[in-house]
JSON list of C-alpha atoms in Angstrom, two decimals:
[
{"chain": "A", "resi": 9, "resn": "MET", "atom": "CA", "xyz": [0.84, 8.69, 27.12]},
{"chain": "A", "resi": 10, "resn": "ASN", "atom": "CA", "xyz": [2.94, 5.73, 24.95]},
{"chain": "A", "resi": 11, "resn": "ARG", "atom": "CA", "xyz": [1.31, 3.46, 22.26]},
{"chain": "A", "resi": 12, "resn": "LYS", "atom": "CA", "xyz": [1.68, 1.08, 20.10]},
{"chain": "A", "resi": 13, "resn": "LEU", "atom": "CA", "xyz": [2.94, 2.07, 16.37]},
{"chain": "A", "resi": 14, "resn": "ARG", "atom": "CA", "xyz": [-0.10, 2.40, 13.68]},
{"chain": "A", "resi": 15, "resn": "ILE", "atom": "CA", "xyz": [0.27, 0.74, 10.42]},
{"chain": "A", "resi": 16, "resn": "LEU", "atom": "CA", "xyz": [-2.37, 1.74, 7.64]},
{"chain": "A", "resi": 17, "resn": "CYS", "atom": "CA", "xyz": [-2.67, -1.61, 5.24]},
{"chain": "A", "resi": 18, "resn": "LEU", "atom": "CA", "xyz": [-3.94, -1.29, 1.69]},
{"chain": "A", "resi": 19, "resn": "HIS", "atom": "CA", "xyz": [-5.22, -4.34, -0.68]},
{"chain": "A", "resi": 20, "resn": "GLY", "atom": "CA", "xyz": [-3.88, -5.12, -4.05]},
{"chain": "A", "resi": 21, "resn": "LEU", "atom": "CA", "xyz": [-5.87, -5.07, -6.94]},
{"chain": "A", "resi": 22, "resn": "ALA", "atom": "CA", "xyz": [-9.38, -6.85, -6.98]},
{"chain": "A", "resi": 23, "resn": "GLN", "atom": "CA", "xyz": [-9.33, -7.61, -3.46]},
{"chain": "A", "resi": 24, "resn": "ASN", "atom": "CA", "xyz": [-10.65, -5.65, 0.02]},
{"chain": "A", "resi": 25, "resn": "ALA", "atom": "CA", "xyz": [-9.74, -5.24, 3.68]},
{"chain": "A", "resi": 26, "resn": "THR", "atom": "CA", "xyz": [-10.42, -8.69, 5.29]},
{"chain": "A", "resi": 27, "resn": "VAL", "atom": "CA", "xyz": [-8.78, -10.93, 2.43]},
{"chain": "A", "resi": 28, "resn": "PHE", "atom": "CA", "xyz": [-5.67, -8.82, 2.40]},
{"chain": "A", "resi": 29, "resn": "LYS", "atom": "CA", "xyz": [-5.88, -9.18, 6.46]},
{"chain": "A", "resi": 30, "resn": "LYS", "atom": "CA", "xyz": [-6.03, -12.85, 6.09]},
{"chain": "A", "resi": 31, "resn": "LYS", "atom": "CA", "xyz": [-2.90, -13.36, 3.59]},
{"chain": "A", "resi": 32, "resn": "THR", "atom": "CA", "xyz": [-0.64, -10.97, 5.56]},
{"chain": "A", "resi": 33, "resn": "THR", "atom": "CA", "xyz": [-1.88, -12.77, 8.87]},
{"chain": "A", "resi": 34, "resn": "SER", "atom": "CA", "xyz": [1.83, -14.58, 9.79]},
{"chain": "A", "resi": 35, "resn": "ILE", "atom": "CA", "xyz": [3.23, -10.78, 9.13]},
{"chain": "A", "resi": 36, "resn": "HIS", "atom": "CA", "xyz": [0.80, -8.74, 11.21]},
{"chain": "A", "resi": 37, "resn": "LYS", "atom": "CA", "xyz": [0.35, -10.87, 14.15]},
{"chain": "A", "resi": 38, "resn": "LYS", "atom": "CA", "xyz": [4.56, -10.90, 14.16]},
{"chain": "A", "resi": 39, "resn": "LEU", "atom": "CA", "xyz": [4.18, -7.30, 14.62]},
{"chain": "A", "resi": 40, "resn": "ASN", "atom": "CA", "xyz": [1.50, -7.34, 16.98]},
{"chain": "A", "resi": 41, "resn": "LYS", "atom": "CA", "xyz": [3.45, -6.82, 20.11]},
{"chain": "A", "resi": 42, "resn": "VAL", "atom": "CA", "xyz": [4.96, -3.81, 18.35]},
{"chain": "A", "resi": 43, "resn": "ALA", "atom": "CA", "xyz": [1.97, -1.98, 16.04]},
{"chain": "A", "resi": 44, "resn": "ASP", "atom": "CA", "xyz": [-1.88, -1.70, 15.82]},
{"chain": "A", "resi": 45, "resn": "VAL", "atom": "CA", "xyz": [-2.56, -2.39, 11.93]},
{"chain": "A", "resi": 46, "resn": "VAL", "atom": "CA", "xyz": [-5.32, -1.29, 10.67]},
{"chain": "A", "resi": 47, "resn": "PHE", "atom": "CA", "xyz": [-6.62, -3.09, 6.86]},
{"chain": "A", "resi": 48, "resn": "VAL", "atom": "CA", "xyz": [-9.18, -0.38, 4.73]},
{"chain": "A", "resi": 49, "resn": "THR", "atom": "CA", "xyz": [-10.76, -1.71, 1.06]},
{"chain": "A", "resi": 50, "resn": "GLY", "atom": "CA", "xyz": [-9.62, 0.69, -1.77]},
{"chain": "A", "resi": 51, "resn": "PRO", "atom": "CA", "xyz": [-13.27, 2.66, -2.80]},
{"chain": "A", "resi": 52, "resn": "HIS", "atom": "CA", "xyz": [-13.29, 1.43, -6.25]},
{"chain": "A", "resi": 53, "resn": "LEU", "atom": "CA", "xyz": [-14.83, -2.35, -7.86]},
{"chain": "A", "resi": 54, "resn": "SER", "atom": "CA", "xyz": [-12.24, -3.83, -10.13]},
{"chain": "A", "resi": 55, "resn": "VAL", "atom": "CA", "xyz": [-14.34, -5.65, -12.51]},
{"chain": "A", "resi": 56, "resn": "HIS", "atom": "CA", "xyz": [-11.83, -5.76, -15.51]},
{"chain": "A", "resi": 57, "resn": "PRO", "atom": "CA", "xyz": [-11.69, -8.86, -17.38]},
{"chain": "A", "resi": 58, "resn": "ASP", "atom": "CA", "xyz": [-7.63, -9.01, -17.31]},
{"chain": "A", "resi": 59, "resn": "HIS", "atom": "CA", "xyz": [-7.45, -8.31, -13.46]},
{"chain": "A", "resi": 60, "resn": "THR", "atom": "CA", "xyz": [-10.91, -10.17, -12.19]},
{"chain": "A", "resi": 61, "resn": "SER", "atom": "CA", "xyz": [-12.48, -13.76, -13.01]},
{"chain": "A", "resi": 62, "resn": "GLU", "atom": "CA", "xyz": [-15.16, -14.04, -14.31]},
{"chain": "A", "resi": 63, "resn": "ALA", "atom": "CA", "xyz": [-17.32, -15.43, -11.00]},
{"chain": "A", "resi": 64, "resn": "LEU", "atom": "CA", "xyz": [-16.05, -12.34, -8.92]},
{"chain": "A", "resi": 65, "resn": "ARG", "atom": "CA", "xyz": [-17.15, -9.72, -11.77]},
{"chain": "A", "resi": 66, "resn": "GLU", "atom": "CA", "xyz": [-20.23, -11.56, -11.51]},
{"chain": "A", "resi": 67, "resn": "VAL", "atom": "CA", "xyz": [-19.83, -11.19, -7.35]},
{"chain": "A", "resi": 68, "resn": "ALA", "atom": "CA", "xyz": [-19.14, -7.64, -7.66]},
{"chain": "A", "resi": 69, "resn": "VAL", "atom": "CA", "xyz": [-22.85, -6.60, -9.05]},
{"chain": "A", "resi": 70, "resn": "ASP", "atom": "CA", "xyz": [-24.30, -8.89, -6.96]},
{"chain": "A", "resi": 71, "resn": "PRO", "atom": "CA", "xyz": [-26.34, -6.47, -4.48]},
{"chain": "A", "resi": 72, "resn": "THR", "atom": "CA", "xyz": [-26.82, -10.00, -1.90]},
{"chain": "A", "resi": 73, "resn": "ALA", "atom": "CA", "xyz": [-23.03, -10.11, -1.55]},
{"chain": "A", "resi": 74, "resn": "PRO", "atom": "CA", "xyz": [-21.16, -9.38, 1.00]},
{"chain": "A", "resi": 75, "resn": "GLU", "atom": "CA", "xyz": [-18.91, -6.41, 0.92]},
{"chain": "A", "resi": 76, "resn": "GLU", "atom": "CA", "xyz": [-15.76, -8.77, 2.28]},
{"chain": "A", "resi": 77, "resn": "ALA", "atom": "CA", "xyz": [-16.33, -11.16, -0.95]},
{"chain": "A", "resi": 78, "resn": "LYS", "atom": "CA", "xyz": [-16.16, -8.55, -3.52]},
{"chain": "A", "resi": 79, "resn": "PRO", "atom": "CA", "xyz": [-13.02, -7.19, -5.37]},
{"chain": "A", "resi": 80, "resn": "PHE", "atom": "CA", "xyz": [-12.04, -3.68, -4.90]},
{"chain": "A", "resi": 81, "resn": "GLY", "atom": "CA", "xyz": [-8.84, -1.29, -6.28]},
{"chain": "A", "resi": 82, "resn": "TRP", "atom": "CA", "xyz": [-7.60, 2.21, -5.76]},
{"chain": "A", "resi": 83, "resn": "TRP", "atom": "CA", "xyz": [-7.67, 3.55, -9.44]},
{"chain": "A", "resi": 84, "resn": "ILE", "atom": "CA", "xyz": [-9.81, 1.79, -11.98]},
{"chain": "A", "resi": 85, "resn": "TYR", "atom": "CA", "xyz": [-8.90, 0.03, -15.39]},
{"chain": "A", "resi": 86, "resn": "THR", "atom": "CA", "xyz": [-10.61, 0.58, -18.31]},
{"chain": "A", "resi": 87, "resn": "ASP", "atom": "CA", "xyz": [-10.48, 0.32, -22.23]},
{"chain": "A", "resi": 88, "resn": "ASP", "atom": "CA", "xyz": [-11.88, 3.26, -23.18]},
{"chain": "A", "resi": 89, "resn": "GLN", "atom": "CA", "xyz": [-9.70, 5.64, -21.61]},
{"chain": "A", "resi": 90, "resn": "PRO", "atom": "CA", "xyz": [-8.70, 8.16, -24.65]},
{"chain": "A", "resi": 91, "resn": "PRO", "atom": "CA", "xyz": [-4.65, 8.00, -24.98]},
{"chain": "A", "resi": 92, "resn": "ASP", "atom": "CA", "xyz": [-4.37, 11.76, -24.42]},
{"chain": "A", "resi": 93, "resn": "ASP", "atom": "CA", "xyz": [-5.94, 11.14, -20.74]},
{"chain": "A", "resi": 94, "resn": "ASP", "atom": "CA", "xyz": [-3.04, 10.58, -18.40]},
{"chain": "A", "resi": 95, "resn": "ARG", "atom": "CA", "xyz": [-4.78, 10.24, -14.96]},
{"chain": "A", "resi": 96, "resn": "LEU", "atom": "CA", "xyz": [-5.65, 7.15, -12.67]},
{"chain": "A", "resi": 97, "resn": "ILE", "atom": "CA", "xyz": [-8.96, 7.16, -12.75]},
{"chain": "A", "resi": 98, "resn": "GLY", "atom": "CA", "xyz": [-10.80, 6.74, -9.78]},
{"chain": "A", "resi": 99, "resn": "PHE", "atom": "CA", "xyz": [-7.14, 7.84, -7.70]},
{"chain": "A", "resi": 100, "resn": "GLU", "atom": "CA", "xyz": [-8.26, 11.63, -6.52]},
{"chain": "A", "resi": 101, "resn": "GLU", "atom": "CA", "xyz": [-11.93, 9.63, -4.65]},
{"chain": "A", "resi": 102, "resn": "SER", "atom": "CA", "xyz": [-9.21, 7.11, -3.17]},
{"chain": "A", "resi": 103, "resn": "ILE", "atom": "CA", "xyz": [-6.74, 9.62, -1.99]},
{"chain": "A", "resi": 104, "resn": "ASN", "atom": "CA", "xyz": [-9.98, 11.15, -0.01]},
{"chain": "A", "resi": 105, "resn": "SER", "atom": "CA", "xyz": [-11.73, 8.23, 1.20]},
{"chain": "A", "resi": 106, "resn": "VAL", "atom": "CA", "xyz": [-7.78, 6.92, 2.94]},
{"chain": "A", "resi": 107, "resn": "LYS", "atom": "CA", "xyz": [-7.66, 11.21, 4.19]},
{"chain": "A", "resi": 108, "resn": "ASP", "atom": "CA", "xyz": [-10.65, 10.56, 5.79]},
{"chain": "A", "resi": 109, "resn": "VAL", "atom": "CA", "xyz": [-9.26, 7.22, 7.31]},
{"chain": "A", "resi": 110, "resn": "LEU", "atom": "CA", "xyz": [-6.25, 8.95, 8.26]},
{"chain": "A", "resi": 111, "resn": "LEU", "atom": "CA", "xyz": [-8.56, 11.86, 10.25]},
{"chain": "A", "resi": 112, "resn": "LYS", "atom": "CA", "xyz": [-10.52, 9.41, 11.53]},
{"chain": "A", "resi": 113, "resn": "GLN", "atom": "CA", "xyz": [-8.46, 6.44, 13.02]},
{"chain": "A", "resi": 114, "resn": "GLY", "atom": "CA", "xyz": [-5.34, 7.62, 13.31]},
{"chain": "A", "resi": 115, "resn": "PRO", "atom": "CA", "xyz": [-2.74, 9.27, 13.02]},
{"chain": "A", "resi": 116, "resn": "PHE", "atom": "CA", "xyz": [-1.07, 7.13, 11.70]},
{"chain": "A", "resi": 117, "resn": "ASP", "atom": "CA", "xyz": [3.23, 5.84, 12.18]},
{"chain": "A", "resi": 118, "resn": "GLY", "atom": "CA", "xyz": [3.90, 4.03, 8.33]},
{"chain": "A", "resi": 119, "resn": "VAL", "atom": "CA", "xyz": [1.43, 2.98, 5.46]},
{"chain": "A", "resi": 120, "resn": "PHE", "atom": "CA", "xyz": [1.65, -0.43, 4.37]},
{"chain": "A", "resi": 121, "resn": "GLY", "atom": "CA", "xyz": [0.61, -1.87, 0.55]},
{"chain": "A", "resi": 122, "resn": "PHE", "atom": "CA", "xyz": [0.45, -4.73, -1.97]},
{"chain": "A", "resi": 123, "resn": "SER", "atom": "CA", "xyz": [0.39, -4.42, -5.37]},
{"chain": "A", "resi": 124, "resn": "GLN", "atom": "CA", "xyz": [-1.88, -2.13, -6.12]},
{"chain": "A", "resi": 125, "resn": "GLY", "atom": "CA", "xyz": [-2.30, -0.99, -3.15]},
{"chain": "A", "resi": 126, "resn": "ALA", "atom": "CA", "xyz": [1.30, -0.87, -2.99]},
{"chain": "A", "resi": 127, "resn": "SER", "atom": "CA", "xyz": [1.65, 1.43, -5.47]},
{"chain": "A", "resi": 128, "resn": "PHE", "atom": "CA", "xyz": [-1.22, 3.57, -4.57]},
{"chain": "A", "resi": 129, "resn": "ALA", "atom": "CA", "xyz": [0.88, 3.49, -1.00]},
{"chain": "A", "resi": 130, "resn": "SER", "atom": "CA", "xyz": [3.58, 5.21, -2.76]},
{"chain": "A", "resi": 131, "resn": "MET", "atom": "CA", "xyz": [2.47, 8.27, -4.24]},
{"chain": "A", "resi": 132, "resn": "LEU", "atom": "CA", "xyz": [0.61, 8.71, -0.81]},
{"chain": "A", "resi": 133, "resn": "THR", "atom": "CA", "xyz": [3.88, 8.66, 1.02]},
{"chain": "A", "resi": 134, "resn": "ALA", "atom": "CA", "xyz": [5.13, 11.09, -1.42]},
{"chain": "A", "resi": 135, "resn": "MET", "atom": "CA", "xyz": [2.27, 13.85, -2.12]},
{"chain": "A", "resi": 136, "resn": "MET", "atom": "CA", "xyz": [1.89, 13.58, 2.69]},
{"chain": "A", "resi": 137, "resn": "GLU", "atom": "CA", "xyz": [5.80, 13.80, 2.44]},
{"chain": "A", "resi": 138, "resn": "ASN", "atom": "CA", "xyz": [5.64, 16.79, -0.41]},
{"chain": "A", "resi": 139, "resn": "ARG", "atom": "CA", "xyz": [2.27, 19.22, 0.02]},
{"chain": "A", "resi": 140, "resn": "SER", "atom": "CA", "xyz": [2.77, 20.69, -3.09]},
{"chain": "A", "resi": 141, "resn": "LEU", "atom": "CA", "xyz": [2.70, 17.63, -4.97]},
{"chain": "A", "resi": 142, "resn": "ARG", "atom": "CA", "xyz": [-0.82, 17.71, -5.54]},
{"chain": "A", "resi": 143, "resn": "PRO", "atom": "CA", "xyz": [-1.95, 20.55, -2.98]},
{"chain": "A", "resi": 144, "resn": "ASP", "atom": "CA", "xyz": [-5.59, 20.11, -4.40]},
{"chain": "A", "resi": 145, "resn": "LEU", "atom": "CA", "xyz": [-5.71, 16.78, -3.10]},
{"chain": "A", "resi": 146, "resn": "ILE", "atom": "CA", "xyz": [-3.26, 16.46, -0.04]},
{"chain": "A", "resi": 147, "resn": "SER", "atom": "CA", "xyz": [-2.28, 20.40, 1.10]},
{"chain": "A", "resi": 148, "resn": "SER", "atom": "CA", "xyz": [-0.26, 21.48, 3.26]},
{"chain": "A", "resi": 149, "resn": "ASP", "atom": "CA", "xyz": [-2.89, 22.37, 6.21]},
{"chain": "A", "resi": 150, "resn": "PHE", "atom": "CA", "xyz": [-4.11, 18.96, 6.17]},
{"chain": "A", "resi": 151, "resn": "ALA", "atom": "CA", "xyz": [-4.25, 17.46, 9.55]},
{"chain": "A", "resi": 152, "resn": "HIS", "atom": "CA", "xyz": [-2.19, 14.60, 9.95]},
{"chain": "A", "resi": 153, "resn": "PRO", "atom": "CA", "xyz": [1.36, 14.48, 9.78]},
{"chain": "A", "resi": 154, "resn": "PRO", "atom": "CA", "xyz": [3.84, 12.64, 6.97]},
{"chain": "A", "resi": 155, "resn": "PHE", "atom": "CA", "xyz": [3.74, 9.09, 7.26]},
{"chain": "A", "resi": 156, "resn": "ARG", "atom": "CA", "xyz": [7.34, 7.84, 9.49]},
{"chain": "A", "resi": 157, "resn": "PHE", "atom": "CA", "xyz": [8.04, 4.84, 7.31]},
{"chain": "A", "resi": 158, "resn": "MET", "atom": "CA", "xyz": [6.11, 3.19, 4.17]},
{"chain": "A", "resi": 159, "resn": "MET", "atom": "CA", "xyz": [6.24, -1.09, 3.66]},
{"chain": "A", "resi": 160, "resn": "VAL", "atom": "CA", "xyz": [5.28, -1.89, -0.16]},
{"chain": "A", "resi": 161, "resn": "ALA", "atom": "CA", "xyz": [5.49, -5.33, -1.70]},
{"chain": "A", "resi": 162, "resn": "ALA", "atom": "CA", "xyz": [5.26, -5.61, -5.20]},
{"chain": "A", "resi": 163, "resn": "SER", "atom": "CA", "xyz": [5.11, -2.54, -6.15]},
{"chain": "A", "resi": 164, "resn": "PHE", "atom": "CA", "xyz": [5.50, -0.34, -9.09]},
{"chain": "A", "resi": 165, "resn": "ILE", "atom": "CA", "xyz": [4.86, 3.52, -11.25]},
{"chain": "A", "resi": 166, "resn": "PRO", "atom": "CA", "xyz": [2.17, 3.67, -12.90]},
{"chain": "A", "resi": 167, "resn": "PRO", "atom": "CA", "xyz": [3.17, 4.64, -16.66]},
{"chain": "A", "resi": 168, "resn": "GLN", "atom": "CA", "xyz": [0.24, 7.69, -16.74]},
{"chain": "A", "resi": 169, "resn": "PRO", "atom": "CA", "xyz": [2.37, 10.64, -16.76]},
{"chain": "A", "resi": 170, "resn": "SER", "atom": "CA", "xyz": [-0.02, 12.20, -13.27]},
{"chain": "A", "resi": 171, "resn": "ALA", "atom": "CA", "xyz": [1.60, 9.73, -11.69]},
{"chain": "A", "resi": 172, "resn": "THR", "atom": "CA", "xyz": [5.00, 9.28, -12.68]},
{"chain": "A", "resi": 173, "resn": "LYS", "atom": "CA", "xyz": [5.63, 12.99, -11.70]},
{"chain": "A", "resi": 174, "resn": "LEU", "atom": "CA", "xyz": [5.32, 11.92, -8.32]},
{"chain": "A", "resi": 175, "resn": "PHE", "atom": "CA", "xyz": [8.50, 10.54, -8.39]},
{"chain": "A", "resi": 176, "resn": "ALA", "atom": "CA", "xyz": [10.31, 13.50, -9.40]},
{"chain": "A", "resi": 177, "resn": "LEU", "atom": "CA", "xyz": [12.00, 13.71, -6.27]},
{"chain": "A", "resi": 178, "resn": "LYS", "atom": "CA", "xyz": [13.46, 11.52, -4.48]},
{"chain": "A", "resi": 179, "resn": "ILE", "atom": "CA", "xyz": [11.34, 10.89, -1.08]},
{"chain": "A", "resi": 180, "resn": "LYS", "atom": "CA", "xyz": [13.25, 11.27, 2.10]},
{"chain": "A", "resi": 181, "resn": "THR", "atom": "CA", "xyz": [10.58, 8.62, 3.91]},
{"chain": "A", "resi": 182, "resn": "PRO", "atom": "CA", "xyz": [12.22, 5.73, 4.84]},
{"chain": "A", "resi": 183, "resn": "SER", "atom": "CA", "xyz": [10.85, 2.56, 2.88]},
{"chain": "A", "resi": 184, "resn": "LEU", "atom": "CA", "xyz": [11.09, -1.04, 2.74]},
{"chain": "A", "resi": 185, "resn": "HIS", "atom": "CA", "xyz": [10.56, -2.75, -0.28]},
{"chain": "A", "resi": 186, "resn": "MET", "atom": "CA", "xyz": [9.09, -6.19, -0.55]},
{"chain": "A", "resi": 187, "resn": "ILE", "atom": "CA", "xyz": [10.94, -7.66, -4.24]},
{"chain": "A", "resi": 188, "resn": "GLY", "atom": "CA", "xyz": [9.40, -11.96, -4.77]},
{"chain": "A", "resi": 189, "resn": "GLU", "atom": "CA", "xyz": [12.42, -13.25, -7.06]},
{"chain": "A", "resi": 190, "resn": "ARG", "atom": "CA", "xyz": [9.66, -14.71, -9.22]},
{"chain": "A", "resi": 191, "resn": "ASP", "atom": "CA", "xyz": [7.18, -12.12, -9.29]},
{"chain": "A", "resi": 192, "resn": "VAL", "atom": "CA", "xyz": [5.58, -13.13, -13.26]},
{"chain": "A", "resi": 193, "resn": "LEU", "atom": "CA", "xyz": [3.16, -9.75, -13.06]},
{"chain": "A", "resi": 194, "resn": "VAL", "atom": "CA", "xyz": [4.94, -7.44, -11.35]},
{"chain": "A", "resi": 195, "resn": "THR", "atom": "CA", "xyz": [8.88, -7.93, -12.20]},
{"chain": "A", "resi": 196, "resn": "PRO", "atom": "CA", "xyz": [11.77, -7.39, -9.89]},
{"chain": "A", "resi": 197, "resn": "ASP", "atom": "CA", "xyz": [12.65, -4.23, -12.76]},
{"chain": "A", "resi": 198, "resn": "GLU", "atom": "CA", "xyz": [9.45, -2.72, -11.80]},
{"chain": "A", "resi": 199, "resn": "MET", "atom": "CA", "xyz": [9.67, -2.90, -7.98]},
{"chain": "A", "resi": 200, "resn": "GLU", "atom": "CA", "xyz": [13.52, -1.38, -8.24]},
{"chain": "A", "resi": 201, "resn": "ALA", "atom": "CA", "xyz": [13.02, 0.86, -10.26]},
{"chain": "A", "resi": 202, "resn": "LEU", "atom": "CA", "xyz": [9.93, 2.52, -8.09]},
{"chain": "A", "resi": 203, "resn": "ALA", "atom": "CA", "xyz": [12.61, 1.99, -5.33]},
{"chain": "A", "resi": 204, "resn": "ALA", "atom": "CA", "xyz": [14.99, 3.85, -6.63]},
{"chain": "A", "resi": 205, "resn": "GLY", "atom": "CA", "xyz": [12.57, 6.31, -6.57]},
{"chain": "A", "resi": 206, "resn": "PHE", "atom": "CA", "xyz": [13.42, 6.49, -2.77]},
{"chain": "A", "resi": 207, "resn": "GLU", "atom": "CA", "xyz": [16.52, 7.85, -0.60]},
{"chain": "A", "resi": 208, "resn": "ASN", "atom": "CA", "xyz": [18.08, 4.55, 1.19]},
{"chain": "A", "resi": 209, "resn": "PRO", "atom": "CA", "xyz": [15.69, 2.11, 0.58]},
{"chain": "A", "resi": 210, "resn": "HIS", "atom": "CA", "xyz": [16.19, -0.86, 2.48]},
{"chain": "A", "resi": 211, "resn": "PHE", "atom": "CA", "xyz": [14.76, -4.24, 0.54]},
{"chain": "A", "resi": 212, "resn": "VAL", "atom": "CA", "xyz": [13.36, -7.41, 1.29]},
{"chain": "A", "resi": 213, "resn": "ARG", "atom": "CA", "xyz": [14.36, -10.08, -1.28]},
{"chain": "A", "resi": 214, "resn": "HIS", "atom": "CA", "xyz": [12.46, -13.49, -1.05]},
{"chain": "A", "resi": 215, "resn": "PRO", "atom": "CA", "xyz": [12.04, -16.65, -3.13]},
{"chain": "A", "resi": 216, "resn": "GLN", "atom": "CA", "xyz": [8.51, -16.33, -3.70]},
{"chain": "A", "resi": 217, "resn": "GLY", "atom": "CA", "xyz": [6.46, -14.85, -6.60]},
{"chain": "A", "resi": 218, "resn": "HIS", "atom": "CA", "xyz": [3.30, -12.25, -6.52]},
{"chain": "A", "resi": 219, "resn": "VAL", "atom": "CA", "xyz": [2.95, -12.05, -2.13]},
{"chain": "A", "resi": 220, "resn": "VAL", "atom": "CA", "xyz": [3.11, -10.83, 0.85]},
{"chain": "A", "resi": 221, "resn": "PRO", "atom": "CA", "xyz": [6.18, -11.95, 1.73]},
{"chain": "A", "resi": 222, "resn": "SER", "atom": "CA", "xyz": [5.55, -15.38, 4.09]},
{"chain": "A", "resi": 223, "resn": "ASN", "atom": "CA", "xyz": [8.39, -17.02, 5.60]},
{"chain": "A", "resi": 224, "resn": "ALA", "atom": "CA", "xyz": [10.42, -16.46, 8.52]},
{"chain": "A", "resi": 225, "resn": "ALA", "atom": "CA", "xyz": [13.45, -14.37, 7.81]},
{"chain": "A", "resi": 226, "resn": "SER", "atom": "CA", "xyz": [11.47, -11.83, 5.50]},
{"chain": "A", "resi": 227, "resn": "ARG", "atom": "CA", "xyz": [9.29, -11.76, 8.74]},
{"chain": "A", "resi": 228, "resn": "ASN", "atom": "CA", "xyz": [11.89, -11.09, 10.84]},
{"chain": "A", "resi": 229, "resn": "GLU", "atom": "CA", "xyz": [13.34, -8.50, 8.43]},
{"chain": "A", "resi": 230, "resn": "ILE", "atom": "CA", "xyz": [9.91, -6.59, 8.33]},
{"chain": "A", "resi": 231, "resn": "VAL", "atom": "CA", "xyz": [9.19, -6.12, 12.38]},
{"chain": "A", "resi": 232, "resn": "ALA", "atom": "CA", "xyz": [13.27, -5.67, 12.54]},
{"chain": "A", "resi": 233, "resn": "PHE", "atom": "CA", "xyz": [12.62, -2.70, 10.43]},
{"chain": "A", "resi": 234, "resn": "VAL", "atom": "CA", "xyz": [9.01, -2.21, 12.04]},
{"chain": "A", "resi": 235, "resn": "SER", "atom": "CA", "xyz": [10.57, -1.84, 15.42]},
{"chain": "A", "resi": 236, "resn": "LYS", "atom": "CA", "xyz": [13.05, 1.25, 14.66]},
{"chain": "A", "resi": 237, "resn": "PHE", "atom": "CA", "xyz": [10.49, 3.37, 14.72]},
{"chain": "A", "resi": 238, "resn": "CYS", "atom": "CA", "xyz": [8.79, 1.98, 18.20]},
{"chain": "A", "resi": 239, "resn": "PHE", "atom": "CA", "xyz": [8.16, 3.86, 20.61]},
{"chain": "A", "resi": 240, "resn": "ASP", "atom": "CA", "xyz": [9.89, 3.21, 23.96]},
{"chain": "A", "resi": 241, "resn": "ALA", "atom": "CA", "xyz": [6.17, 1.27, 25.29]},
{"chain": "A", "resi": 242, "resn": "CYS", "atom": "CA", "xyz": [6.54, -1.07, 22.52]},
{"chain": "A", "resi": 243, "resn": "SER", "atom": "CA", "xyz": [7.66, -4.45, 23.63]},
{"chain": "A", "resi": 244, "resn": "SER", "atom": "CA", "xyz": [10.32, -6.28, 21.79]},
{"chain": "A", "resi": 245, "resn": "PRO", "atom": "CA", "xyz": [9.40, -8.87, 18.90]},
{"chain": "A", "resi": 246, "resn": "GLY", "atom": "CA", "xyz": [11.82, -11.34, 19.26]},
{"chain": "A", "resi": 247, "resn": "GLY", "atom": "CA", "xyz": [12.82, -13.28, 16.46]},
{"chain": "A", "resi": 248, "resn": "GLU", "atom": "CA", "xyz": [12.74, -16.79, 15.31]}
]
């Protein structure tokens, strides 16, 4: 039986699935004819003062606050990590959390991430493609195929060696990289450096900052990229 594409969506640092879904409404509405999108929340509360406001930190520790109001992330930033510790703290827990989603809500054709979620999506894509990178996390017998494509906005390679080694070999999974010319949090150079880790990366360059682009031209480019992987049953998304 034919079906639409299925895309796993990973939010940025100090966001959650609900926030990311709202921020990308114009894109997933545009993709609706060709793909179903599934938004998931990272397992770690984000409370580092460099990345969250005092108000968000208060919400994070408030047991009465709803989950959709709390800030989450895919790994943890801390000031007391020893300099010789090359880990992304909490990365393994996040991979296991996403693996559970892949098995229970998949199969997924692609993955889409923003900022920290984009970096996480890039590393996940690498490990799904090459099961020898971290066989302790994603082994050859993990019952979900590699992604057919990946899309990222404001992505970067974390400096920790445990992360950089995942990009030592070119990643063959088709990729789309959204680069904001005015992004000062993740610079275009950082995004380009990550894109260089992929074979034949595709680009959407937009005049905005640290956001998923919302202008019509970018949306049309995103839909055109996704549509290349569409099954026969997908309807034509049309242009704007």
